[in-house]
């Protein structure tokens, strides 16, 4: 049985109509994507308004971890929304239960949570907590880091596209290189580098800090900057550095948690014990909700009553979703599937490097991979034009992919974690055949 089924040239006539309407009335500032209007989704599949069926490698930017429109999630949202939509600061059972469920699923050292609405809000709140906790203001963050698009979160990030033309960012930020080994920031050889970038980090902080460090924020892998994974051992060494400085630190797991890397928390892969974990995306699997995980004593010391909140944070519908998603993850063994199917992706995608003159690097784990496209393997010149070509070619054959990367030249491989073996193999077949057509 084949899952992908595309009968029309993309965009089909109905998609064309919807796209025209959309682009006329809303300023489309999304990145380059396939020209389709999606009408529905189920599991790892998406369907457009022309009846075409696509295997999804985007999960709506790593959101729908338990699959599109999981019936248990849809039912939980339906049930809650029929009872109560918003009560802001009053306690409601959905919020209370979701908080317990989330803390039960959290790394053991974190005993408290707080609900917000978006990943950006969670980042902002984490920064505020670290500042108030230490009574200091300098936050260390990373080249290529992405923590949101608001001005304060863009300040913490290290990407031009969120900063260009914005003038001075929030003062006190110190940005340091991330170990992007394919394009090493210190041009070292991976085998012999001895984590040179980490000593550089220390030098940069020494040179820039006025001895007012409030904390550090880091992604366990750079998401938006191109699915860049640090070498194993880097993050524990970074944690050691943070502990020596006696500052708190936040791991931004907005996209890396909830099974994306094959385990619940990417930070637990190497036994990290961050003071705060920010989460979003997958925790609602399509419903807008984000949260902070931390120690109660930290938040209680940092902020007083009325100093953290958001109109839609902890709303009953989102919280019903949080509990439903966690239940599905447990009962349907979603993490196991991410590991098993992830192995198929890992082994088959790795072969693309030798199979194509344009695939410079493939990296990832579980169900998150980046395929970095270059014009030339020696010069490593980024090839964003090929990413766009590939997006169109794949869509025509029934596979939806997205692009990321500092240069926009990395294919985002992040299917819903419920993707089955046949869908995995069929979609990788499509990718293999389309990569051969690049020119
Ligand atoms: N942190 C990370 C690591 C992200 O990937 C994102 C979104 N791409 C955010 C924060 C911001 O989340 P949101 O778009 O929900 O504000």
GROMACS .gro file of C-alpha atoms and ligand atoms in nm:
model
  455
    1UNK     CA    1   0.000   0.000   0.000
    2UNK     CA    2   0.123   0.347  -0.085
    3UNK     CA    3   0.038   0.636   0.143
    4UNK     CA    4   0.136   0.937  -0.069
    5UNK     CA    5  -0.100   1.012  -0.353
    6UNK     CA    6  -0.072   1.327  -0.564
    7UNK     CA    7  -0.308   1.345  -0.860
    8UNK     CA    8  -0.273   1.708  -0.964
    9UNK     CA    9   0.017   1.933  -1.049
   10UNK     CA   10   0.107   2.129  -0.735
   11UNK     CA   11  -0.068   2.362  -0.664
   12UNK     CA   12  -0.396   2.199  -0.756
   13UNK     CA   13  -0.686   2.428  -0.854
   14UNK     CA   14  -0.841   2.447  -0.507
   15UNK     CA   15  -0.507   2.510  -0.341
   16UNK     CA   16  -0.440   2.783  -0.593
   17UNK     CA   17  -0.765   2.957  -0.500
   18UNK     CA   18  -0.697   2.934  -0.126
   19UNK     CA   19  -0.339   3.055  -0.169
   20UNK     CA   20  -0.450   3.353  -0.372
   21UNK     CA   21  -0.706   3.450  -0.109
   22UNK     CA   22  -0.453   3.407   0.170
   23UNK     CA   23  -0.178   3.604   0.003
   24UNK     CA   24  -0.419   3.883  -0.087
   25UNK     CA   25  -0.546   3.932   0.265
   26UNK     CA   26  -0.265   3.822   0.494
   27UNK     CA   27   0.098   3.926   0.475
   28UNK     CA   28   0.266   3.590   0.416
   29UNK     CA   29   0.599   3.608   0.594
   30UNK     CA   30   0.651   3.236   0.633
   31UNK     CA   31   0.956   3.077   0.473
   32UNK     CA   32   0.956   2.896   0.140
   33UNK     CA   33   0.713   2.608   0.142
   34UNK     CA   34   0.520   2.382  -0.095
   35UNK     CA   35   0.228   2.559  -0.261
   36UNK     CA   36  -0.054   2.357  -0.110
   37UNK     CA   37  -0.350   2.443   0.109
   38UNK     CA   38  -0.384   2.178   0.376
   39UNK     CA   39  -0.735   2.081   0.473
   40UNK     CA   40  -0.687   1.796   0.718
   41UNK     CA   41  -0.438   1.566   0.880
   42UNK     CA   42  -0.430   1.224   1.040
   43UNK     CA   43  -0.128   1.065   1.206
   44UNK     CA   44   0.171   1.132   0.985
   45UNK     CA   45  -0.041   1.227   0.682
   46UNK     CA   46  -0.162   1.563   0.551
   47UNK     CA   47  -0.434   1.613   0.289
   48UNK     CA   48  -0.477   1.921   0.072
   49UNK     CA   49  -0.796   2.079  -0.060
   50UNK     CA   50  -0.748   1.900  -0.393
   51UNK     CA   51  -0.758   1.556  -0.234
   52UNK     CA   52  -0.383   1.495  -0.255
   53UNK     CA   53  -0.224   1.291   0.024
   54UNK     CA   54   0.120   1.375   0.160
   55UNK     CA   55   0.352   1.214   0.411
   56UNK     CA   56   0.450   1.490   0.652
   57UNK     CA   57   0.811   1.556   0.755
   58UNK     CA   58   0.734   1.888   0.923
   59UNK     CA   59   0.488   1.814   1.208
   60UNK     CA   60   0.383   2.179   1.171
   61UNK     CA   61   0.732   2.294   1.280
   62UNK     CA   62   0.784   2.009   1.525
   63UNK     CA   63   0.449   2.050   1.695
   64UNK     CA   64   0.222   1.755   1.625
   65UNK     CA   65   0.437   1.493   1.794
   66UNK     CA   66   0.151   1.251   1.864
   67UNK     CA   67   0.026   1.284   1.506
   68UNK     CA   68  -0.219   1.517   1.339
   69UNK     CA   69  -0.558   1.529   1.510
   70UNK     CA   70  -0.505   1.235   1.742
   71UNK     CA   71  -0.861   1.129   1.837
   72UNK     CA   72  -0.787   1.132   2.212
   73UNK     CA   73  -0.652   1.487   2.187
   74UNK     CA   74  -0.943   1.606   1.973
   75UNK     CA   75  -1.187   1.452   2.220
   76UNK     CA   76  -1.016   1.611   2.521
   77UNK     CA   77  -1.029   1.954   2.355
   78UNK     CA   78  -1.392   1.902   2.256
   79UNK     CA   79  -1.489   1.798   2.608
   80UNK     CA   80  -1.311   2.088   2.781
   81UNK     CA   81  -1.426   2.351   2.533
   82UNK     CA   82  -1.786   2.243   2.589
   83UNK     CA   83  -1.747   2.321   2.960
   84UNK     CA   84  -1.524   2.623   3.005
   85UNK     CA   85  -1.297   2.819   2.770
   86UNK     CA   86  -1.117   3.068   2.992
   87UNK     CA   87  -1.113   3.164   3.359
   88UNK     CA   88  -0.768   3.320   3.364
   89UNK     CA   89  -0.659   3.341   3.727
   90UNK     CA   90  -0.905   3.103   3.888
   91UNK     CA   91  -0.805   2.750   3.957
   92UNK     CA   92  -0.965   2.499   3.723
   93UNK     CA   93  -0.934   2.122   3.737
   94UNK     CA   94  -0.786   2.097   3.386
   95UNK     CA   95  -0.498   2.326   3.487
   96UNK     CA   96  -0.443   2.153   3.821
   97UNK     CA   97  -0.441   1.806   3.662
   98UNK     CA   98  -0.217   1.914   3.375
   99UNK     CA   99   0.033   2.065   3.619
  100UNK     CA  100   0.052   1.735   3.810
  101UNK     CA  101   0.077   1.529   3.491
  102UNK     CA  102   0.353   1.753   3.356
  103UNK     CA  103   0.560   1.752   3.674
  104UNK     CA  104   0.517   1.371   3.696
  105UNK     CA  105   0.666   1.345   3.347
  106UNK     CA  106   0.945   1.599   3.414
  107UNK     CA  107   1.304   1.517   3.504
  108UNK     CA  108   1.303   1.426   3.872
  109UNK     CA  109   1.490   1.735   3.996
  110UNK     CA  110   1.220   1.971   3.866
  111UNK     CA  111   0.912   1.980   4.086
  112UNK     CA  112   0.709   2.269   3.951
  113UNK     CA  113   0.571   2.413   3.629
  114UNK     CA  114   0.402   2.724   3.494
  115UNK     CA  115   0.179   2.741   3.187
  116UNK     CA  116   0.205   3.005   2.917
  117UNK     CA  117   0.101   3.014   2.553
  118UNK     CA  118   0.400   3.023   2.318
  119UNK     CA  119   0.764   2.922   2.320
  120UNK     CA  120   0.866   3.288   2.304
  121UNK     CA  121   0.670   3.364   2.619
  122UNK     CA  122   0.836   3.071   2.795
  123UNK     CA  123   1.183   3.196   2.696
  124UNK     CA  124   1.103   3.545   2.812
  125UNK     CA  125   0.975   3.416   3.146
  126UNK     CA  126   1.286   3.198   3.192
  127UNK     CA  127   1.510   3.499   3.134
  128UNK     CA  128   1.313   3.705   3.381
  129UNK     CA  129   1.328   3.433   3.644
  130UNK     CA  130   1.705   3.390   3.606
  131UNK     CA  131   1.754   3.766   3.635
  132UNK     CA  132   1.539   3.804   3.941
  133UNK     CA  133   1.681   3.491   4.102
  134UNK     CA  134   2.037   3.618   4.076
  135UNK     CA  135   1.965   3.993   4.087
  136UNK     CA  136   2.194   4.017   3.786
  137UNK     CA  137   2.132   4.083   3.421
  138UNK     CA  138   2.386   3.925   3.186
  139UNK     CA  139   2.262   3.619   2.999
  140UNK     CA  140   2.493   3.400   2.795
  141UNK     CA  141   2.339   3.258   2.478
  142UNK     CA  142   2.456   3.115   2.148
  143UNK     CA  143   2.541   3.198   1.788
  144UNK     CA  144   2.258   3.049   1.582
  145UNK     CA  145   2.035   3.010   1.887
  146UNK     CA  146   1.663   3.059   1.839
  147UNK     CA  147   1.433   3.120   2.132
  148UNK     CA  148   1.151   3.319   1.976
  149UNK     CA  149   1.068   3.618   1.761
  150UNK     CA  150   0.972   3.884   2.013
  151UNK     CA  151   1.234   4.152   2.068
  152UNK     CA  152   1.350   4.018   2.402
  153UNK     CA  153   1.374   3.659   2.281
  154UNK     CA  154   1.538   3.762   1.955
  155UNK     CA  155   1.796   3.936   2.174
  156UNK     CA  156   1.882   3.603   2.329
  157UNK     CA  157   1.898   3.439   1.988
  158UNK     CA  158   2.187   3.444   1.747
  159UNK     CA  159   2.015   3.471   1.410
  160UNK     CA  160   2.022   3.765   1.174
  161UNK     CA  161   1.669   3.712   1.047
  162UNK     CA  162   1.519   3.799   1.386
  163UNK     CA  163   1.747   4.098   1.452
  164UNK     CA  164   1.802   4.274   1.122
  165UNK     CA  165   1.713   4.643   1.145
  166UNK     CA  166   1.600   4.619   1.507
  167UNK     CA  167   1.866   4.846   1.652
  168UNK     CA  168   2.017   4.772   1.993
  169UNK     CA  169   1.894   4.453   2.150
  170UNK     CA  170   1.816   4.400   2.519
  171UNK     CA  171   2.141   4.496   2.693
  172UNK     CA  172   2.343   4.242   2.888
  173UNK     CA  173   2.346   3.960   2.634
  174UNK     CA  174   2.673   3.777   2.575
  175UNK     CA  175   2.669   3.552   2.268
  176UNK     CA  176   2.911   3.266   2.230
  177UNK     CA  177   2.977   3.010   1.952
  178UNK     CA  178   2.777   2.687   1.936
  179UNK     CA  179   2.961   2.371   1.831
  180UNK     CA  180   2.843   2.359   1.468
  181UNK     CA  181   3.099   2.095   1.381
  182UNK     CA  182   3.028   2.083   1.005
  183UNK     CA  183   3.113   2.453   0.997
  184UNK     CA  184   3.333   2.471   1.305
  185UNK     CA  185   3.335   2.827   1.445
  186UNK     CA  186   3.704   2.793   1.533
  187UNK     CA  187   3.798   2.589   1.222
  188UNK     CA  188   3.921   2.299   1.433
  189UNK     CA  189   3.928   1.931   1.337
  190UNK     CA  190   3.648   1.744   1.515
  191UNK     CA  191   3.870   1.452   1.616
  192UNK     CA  192   4.138   1.668   1.776
  193UNK     CA  193   3.955   1.988   1.875
  194UNK     CA  194   3.923   1.907   2.244
  195UNK     CA  195   3.614   2.132   2.251
  196UNK     CA  196   3.816   2.441   2.171
  197UNK     CA  197   3.491   2.635   2.130
  198UNK     CA  198   3.420   2.582   2.498
  199UNK     CA  199   3.745   2.753   2.601
  200UNK     CA  200   3.660   3.030   2.357
  201UNK     CA  201   3.321   3.060   2.529
  202UNK     CA  202   3.497   3.120   2.858
  203UNK     CA  203   3.729   3.377   2.698
  204UNK     CA  204   3.436   3.563   2.542
  205UNK     CA  205   3.246   3.573   2.869
  206UNK     CA  206   3.555   3.690   3.057
  207UNK     CA  207   3.609   3.965   2.804
  208UNK     CA  208   3.248   4.086   2.800
  209UNK     CA  209   3.105   4.031   3.144
  210UNK     CA  210   3.096   4.304   3.404
  211UNK     CA  211   3.065   4.029   3.664
  212UNK     CA  212   2.687   4.043   3.653
  213UNK     CA  213   2.601   3.700   3.510
  214UNK     CA  214   2.238   3.600   3.557
  215UNK     CA  215   2.240   3.274   3.364
  216UNK     CA  216   2.270   3.094   3.033
  217UNK     CA  217   2.020   2.962   2.782
  218UNK     CA  218   2.096   2.690   2.531
  219UNK     CA  219   1.916   2.460   2.288
  220UNK     CA  220   2.016   2.092   2.315
  221UNK     CA  221   2.050   2.109   1.938
  222UNK     CA  222   2.016   2.423   1.730
  223UNK     CA  223   1.673   2.395   1.571
  224UNK     CA  224   1.610   2.694   1.350
  225UNK     CA  225   1.981   2.734   1.274
  226UNK     CA  226   1.979   2.399   1.094
  227UNK     CA  227   1.937   2.104   1.329
  228UNK     CA  228   2.293   2.133   1.452
  229UNK     CA  229   2.382   1.871   1.713
  230UNK     CA  230   2.668   1.932   1.956
  231UNK     CA  231   2.924   1.653   1.987
  232UNK     CA  232   2.851   1.418   2.275
  233UNK     CA  233   3.011   1.542   2.594
  234UNK     CA  234   2.978   1.910   2.502
  235UNK     CA  235   2.660   1.984   2.698
  236UNK     CA  236   2.781   1.814   3.020
  237UNK     CA  237   3.101   2.021   2.995
  238UNK     CA  238   2.893   2.333   2.942
  239UNK     CA  239   2.687   2.244   3.249
  240UNK     CA  240   3.009   2.205   3.448
  241UNK     CA  241   3.117   2.553   3.334
  242UNK     CA  242   2.780   2.695   3.443
  243UNK     CA  243   2.806   2.530   3.784
  244UNK     CA  244   3.156   2.669   3.832
  245UNK     CA  245   3.017   3.016   3.763
  246UNK     CA  246   2.739   2.949   4.014
  247UNK     CA  247   2.466   3.074   3.780
  248UNK     CA  248   2.136   2.908   3.684
  249UNK     CA  249   2.079   2.786   3.333
  250UNK     CA  250   1.788   2.712   3.106
  251UNK     CA  251   1.760   2.446   2.841
  252UNK     CA  252   1.520   2.544   2.567
  253UNK     CA  253   1.336   2.222   2.487
  254UNK     CA  254   1.052   2.395   2.304
  255UNK     CA  255   1.115   2.171   2.006
  256UNK     CA  256   1.350   1.899   2.129
  257UNK     CA  257   1.135   1.748   2.406
  258UNK     CA  258   0.842   1.506   2.415
  259UNK     CA  259   1.015   1.227   2.228
  260UNK     CA  260   1.157   1.421   1.936
  261UNK     CA  261   1.504   1.274   1.994
  262UNK     CA  262   1.361   0.934   2.094
  263UNK     CA  263   1.345   1.016   2.465
  264UNK     CA  264   1.113   1.244   2.658
  265UNK     CA  265   1.375   1.511   2.732
  266UNK     CA  266   1.671   1.575   2.504
  267UNK     CA  267   1.855   1.719   2.805
  268UNK     CA  268   1.830   1.390   2.993
  269UNK     CA  269   2.020   1.206   2.717
  270UNK     CA  270   2.344   1.319   2.877
  271UNK     CA  271   2.211   1.344   3.232
  272UNK     CA  272   2.187   1.724   3.239
  273UNK     CA  273   2.019   1.899   3.531
  274UNK     CA  274   1.913   2.242   3.402
  275UNK     CA  275   1.751   2.480   3.648
  276UNK     CA  276   1.474   2.562   3.401
  277UNK     CA  277   1.340   2.376   3.099
  278UNK     CA  278   1.123   2.570   2.857
  279UNK     CA  279   0.873   2.369   2.653
  280UNK     CA  280   0.605   2.435   2.395
  281UNK     CA  281   0.509   2.295   2.054
  282UNK     CA  282   0.481   1.917   2.120
  283UNK     CA  283   0.328   1.957   2.466
  284UNK     CA  284  -0.004   2.052   2.307
  285UNK     CA  285   0.066   1.859   1.987
  286UNK     CA  286  -0.121   2.126   1.788
  287UNK     CA  287  -0.296   2.317   2.066
  288UNK     CA  288  -0.125   2.641   2.165
  289UNK     CA  289   0.044   2.594   2.503
  290UNK     CA  290   0.391   2.634   2.648
  291UNK     CA  291   0.536   2.591   2.994
  292UNK     CA  292   0.833   2.626   3.222
  293UNK     CA  293   0.965   2.342   3.433
  294UNK     CA  294   1.173   2.443   3.734
  295UNK     CA  295   1.215   2.406   4.107
  296UNK     CA  296   0.941   2.561   4.314
  297UNK     CA  297   1.190   2.721   4.546
  298UNK     CA  298   1.353   2.897   4.251
  299UNK     CA  299   1.037   3.052   4.109
  300UNK     CA  300   0.911   3.140   4.457
  301UNK     CA  301   1.233   3.322   4.537
  302UNK     CA  302   1.250   3.493   4.196
  303UNK     CA  303   0.898   3.626   4.144
  304UNK     CA  304   0.619   3.747   4.365
  305UNK     CA  305   0.243   3.726   4.324
  306UNK     CA  306   0.118   3.880   4.000
  307UNK     CA  307   0.463   3.887   3.841
  308UNK     CA  308   0.411   3.607   3.589
  309UNK     CA  309   0.110   3.529   3.376
  310UNK     CA  310  -0.054   3.550   3.039
  311UNK     CA  311  -0.420   3.584   2.939
  312UNK     CA  312  -0.432   3.243   2.774
  313UNK     CA  313  -0.169   3.071   2.990
  314UNK     CA  314  -0.316   2.769   3.166
  315UNK     CA  315  -0.650   2.796   2.991
  316UNK     CA  316  -0.869   2.489   3.043
  317UNK     CA  317  -0.867   2.377   2.679
  318UNK     CA  318  -0.488   2.389   2.644
  319UNK     CA  319  -0.448   2.215   2.978
  320UNK     CA  320  -0.688   1.939   2.879
  321UNK     CA  321  -0.465   1.897   2.573
  322UNK     CA  322  -0.150   1.876   2.788
  323UNK     CA  323  -0.294   1.588   2.992
  324UNK     CA  324  -0.429   1.409   2.684
  325UNK     CA  325  -0.095   1.430   2.501
  326UNK     CA  326   0.096   1.289   2.798
  327UNK     CA  327  -0.152   1.002   2.825
  328UNK     CA  328  -0.115   0.918   2.457
  329UNK     CA  329   0.266   0.929   2.484
  330UNK     CA  330   0.253   0.683   2.773
  331UNK     CA  331  -0.017   0.449   2.649
  332UNK     CA  332   0.078   0.432   2.283
  333UNK     CA  333   0.450   0.397   2.342
  334UNK     CA  334   0.528   0.696   2.122
  335UNK     CA  335   0.888   0.720   2.244
  336UNK     CA  336   0.955   0.359   2.145
  337UNK     CA  337   0.819   0.429   1.798
  338UNK     CA  338   1.040   0.737   1.767
  339UNK     CA  339   1.340   0.521   1.852
  340UNK     CA  340   1.255   0.229   1.624
  341UNK     CA  341   1.149   0.433   1.323
  342UNK     CA  342   1.424   0.682   1.402
  343UNK     CA  343   1.676   0.406   1.338
  344UNK     CA  344   1.539   0.361   0.985
  345UNK     CA  345   1.575   0.734   0.923
  346UNK     CA  346   1.923   0.747   1.075
  347UNK     CA  347   2.066   0.465   0.871
  348UNK     CA  348   1.898   0.546   0.541
  349UNK     CA  349   1.947   0.923   0.551
  350UNK     CA  350   2.317   0.885   0.637
  351UNK     CA  351   2.364   0.719   0.296
  352UNK     CA  352   2.252   1.034   0.116
  353UNK     CA  353   2.592   1.195   0.178
  354UNK     CA  354   2.764   0.948  -0.054
  355UNK     CA  355   2.472   0.926  -0.294
  356UNK     CA  356   2.458   1.296  -0.387
  357UNK     CA  357   2.718   1.562  -0.471
  358UNK     CA  358   2.493   1.816  -0.299
  359UNK     CA  359   2.440   1.655   0.042
  360UNK     CA  360   2.716   1.793   0.260
  361UNK     CA  361   2.602   1.664   0.596
  362UNK     CA  362   2.325   1.459   0.755
  363UNK     CA  363   2.288   1.476   1.132
  364UNK     CA  364   2.030   1.394   1.393
  365UNK     CA  365   1.884   1.137   1.625
  366UNK     CA  366   1.540   0.987   1.696
  367UNK     CA  367   1.301   1.161   1.459
  368UNK     CA  368   1.485   1.486   1.396
  369UNK     CA  369   1.743   1.517   1.117
  370UNK     CA  370   1.894   1.794   0.913
  371UNK     CA  371   2.011   1.734   0.556
  372UNK     CA  372   2.251   2.016   0.473
  373UNK     CA  373   2.269   2.098   0.102
  374UNK     CA  374   2.580   2.257  -0.048
  375UNK     CA  375   2.685   2.361  -0.397
  376UNK     CA  376   3.020   2.198  -0.354
  377UNK     CA  377   3.138   1.957  -0.086
  378UNK     CA  378   3.488   2.108  -0.071
  379UNK     CA  379   3.388   2.473  -0.035
  380UNK     CA  380   3.068   2.387   0.157
  381UNK     CA  381   2.897   2.679  -0.012
  382UNK     CA  382   2.538   2.671   0.120
  383UNK     CA  383   2.274   2.588  -0.143
  384UNK     CA  384   1.940   2.737  -0.035
  385UNK     CA  385   1.826   2.732  -0.401
  386UNK     CA  386   1.846   2.350  -0.390
  387UNK     CA  387   1.641   2.334  -0.071
  388UNK     CA  388   1.359   2.521  -0.248
  389UNK     CA  389   1.392   2.291  -0.551
  390UNK     CA  390   1.373   1.988  -0.327
  391UNK     CA  391   1.067   2.121  -0.144
  392UNK     CA  392   0.881   2.146  -0.476
  393UNK     CA  393   1.005   1.813  -0.613
  394UNK     CA  394   0.911   1.627  -0.296
  395UNK     CA  395   0.565   1.787  -0.277
  396UNK     CA  396   0.493   1.674  -0.630
  397UNK     CA  397   0.567   1.316  -0.523
  398UNK     CA  398   0.373   1.335  -0.197
  399UNK     CA  399   0.624   1.436   0.068
  400UNK     CA  400   0.607   1.766   0.255
  401UNK     CA  401   0.936   1.899   0.389
  402UNK     CA  402   1.053   2.231   0.526
  403UNK     CA  403   1.382   2.415   0.537
  404UNK     CA  404   1.586   2.565   0.818
  405UNK     CA  405   1.941   2.678   0.872
  406UNK     CA  406   2.146   2.993   0.912
  407UNK     CA  407   2.165   2.990   0.530
  408UNK     CA  408   1.826   2.828   0.465
  409UNK     CA  409   2.001   2.527   0.314
  410UNK     CA  410   1.900   2.252   0.555
  411UNK     CA  411   1.609   2.017   0.491
  412UNK     CA  412   1.403   1.966   0.803
  413UNK     CA  413   1.325   1.599   0.869
  414UNK     CA  414   1.081   1.592   1.161
  415UNK     CA  415   0.777   1.372   1.099
  416UNK     CA  416   0.509   1.317   1.362
  417UNK     CA  417   0.643   1.057   1.605
  418UNK     CA  418   0.365   0.815   1.511
  419UNK     CA  419   0.497   0.766   1.158
  420UNK     CA  420   0.497   0.395   1.076
  421UNK     CA  421   0.763   0.184   0.907
  422UNK     CA  422   0.594   0.181   0.566
  423UNK     CA  423   0.544   0.558   0.569
  424UNK     CA  424   0.905   0.607   0.680
  425UNK     CA  425   1.045   0.394   0.399
  426UNK     CA  426   0.811   0.534   0.136
  427UNK     CA  427   0.897   0.892   0.231
  428UNK     CA  428   1.270   0.823   0.234
  429UNK     CA  429   1.234   0.659  -0.111
  430UNK     CA  430   1.074   0.984  -0.231
  431UNK     CA  431   1.354   1.190  -0.081
  432UNK     CA  432   1.621   0.968  -0.239
  433UNK     CA  433   1.462   0.993  -0.581
  434UNK     CA  434   1.413   1.372  -0.559
  435UNK     CA  435   1.768   1.438  -0.441
  436UNK     CA  436   1.889   1.267  -0.759
  437UNK     CA  437   1.695   1.524  -0.965
  438UNK     CA  438   1.864   1.830  -0.811
  439UNK     CA  439   2.065   2.043  -1.047
  440LIG     N1  440   1.252   2.799   2.118
  440LIG     C1  441   1.278   2.713   2.018
  440LIG     C2  442   1.393   2.617   2.034
  440LIG     C3  443   1.199   2.711   1.903
  440LIG     O1  444   1.227   2.624   1.806
  440LIG     C4  445   1.092   2.801   1.893
  440LIG     C5  446   1.002   2.802   1.770
  440LIG     N2  447   1.055   2.762   1.653
  440LIG     C6  448   1.069   2.891   1.998
  440LIG     C7  449   1.150   2.887   2.110
  440LIG     C8  450   0.958   2.993   1.992
  440LIG     O2  451   0.836   2.932   2.001
  440LIG     P1  452   0.702   3.008   1.955
  440LIG     O3  453   0.707   3.021   1.806
  440LIG     O4  454   0.591   2.919   2.003
  440LIG     O5  455   0.701   3.140   2.023
   0.00000   0.00000   0.00000
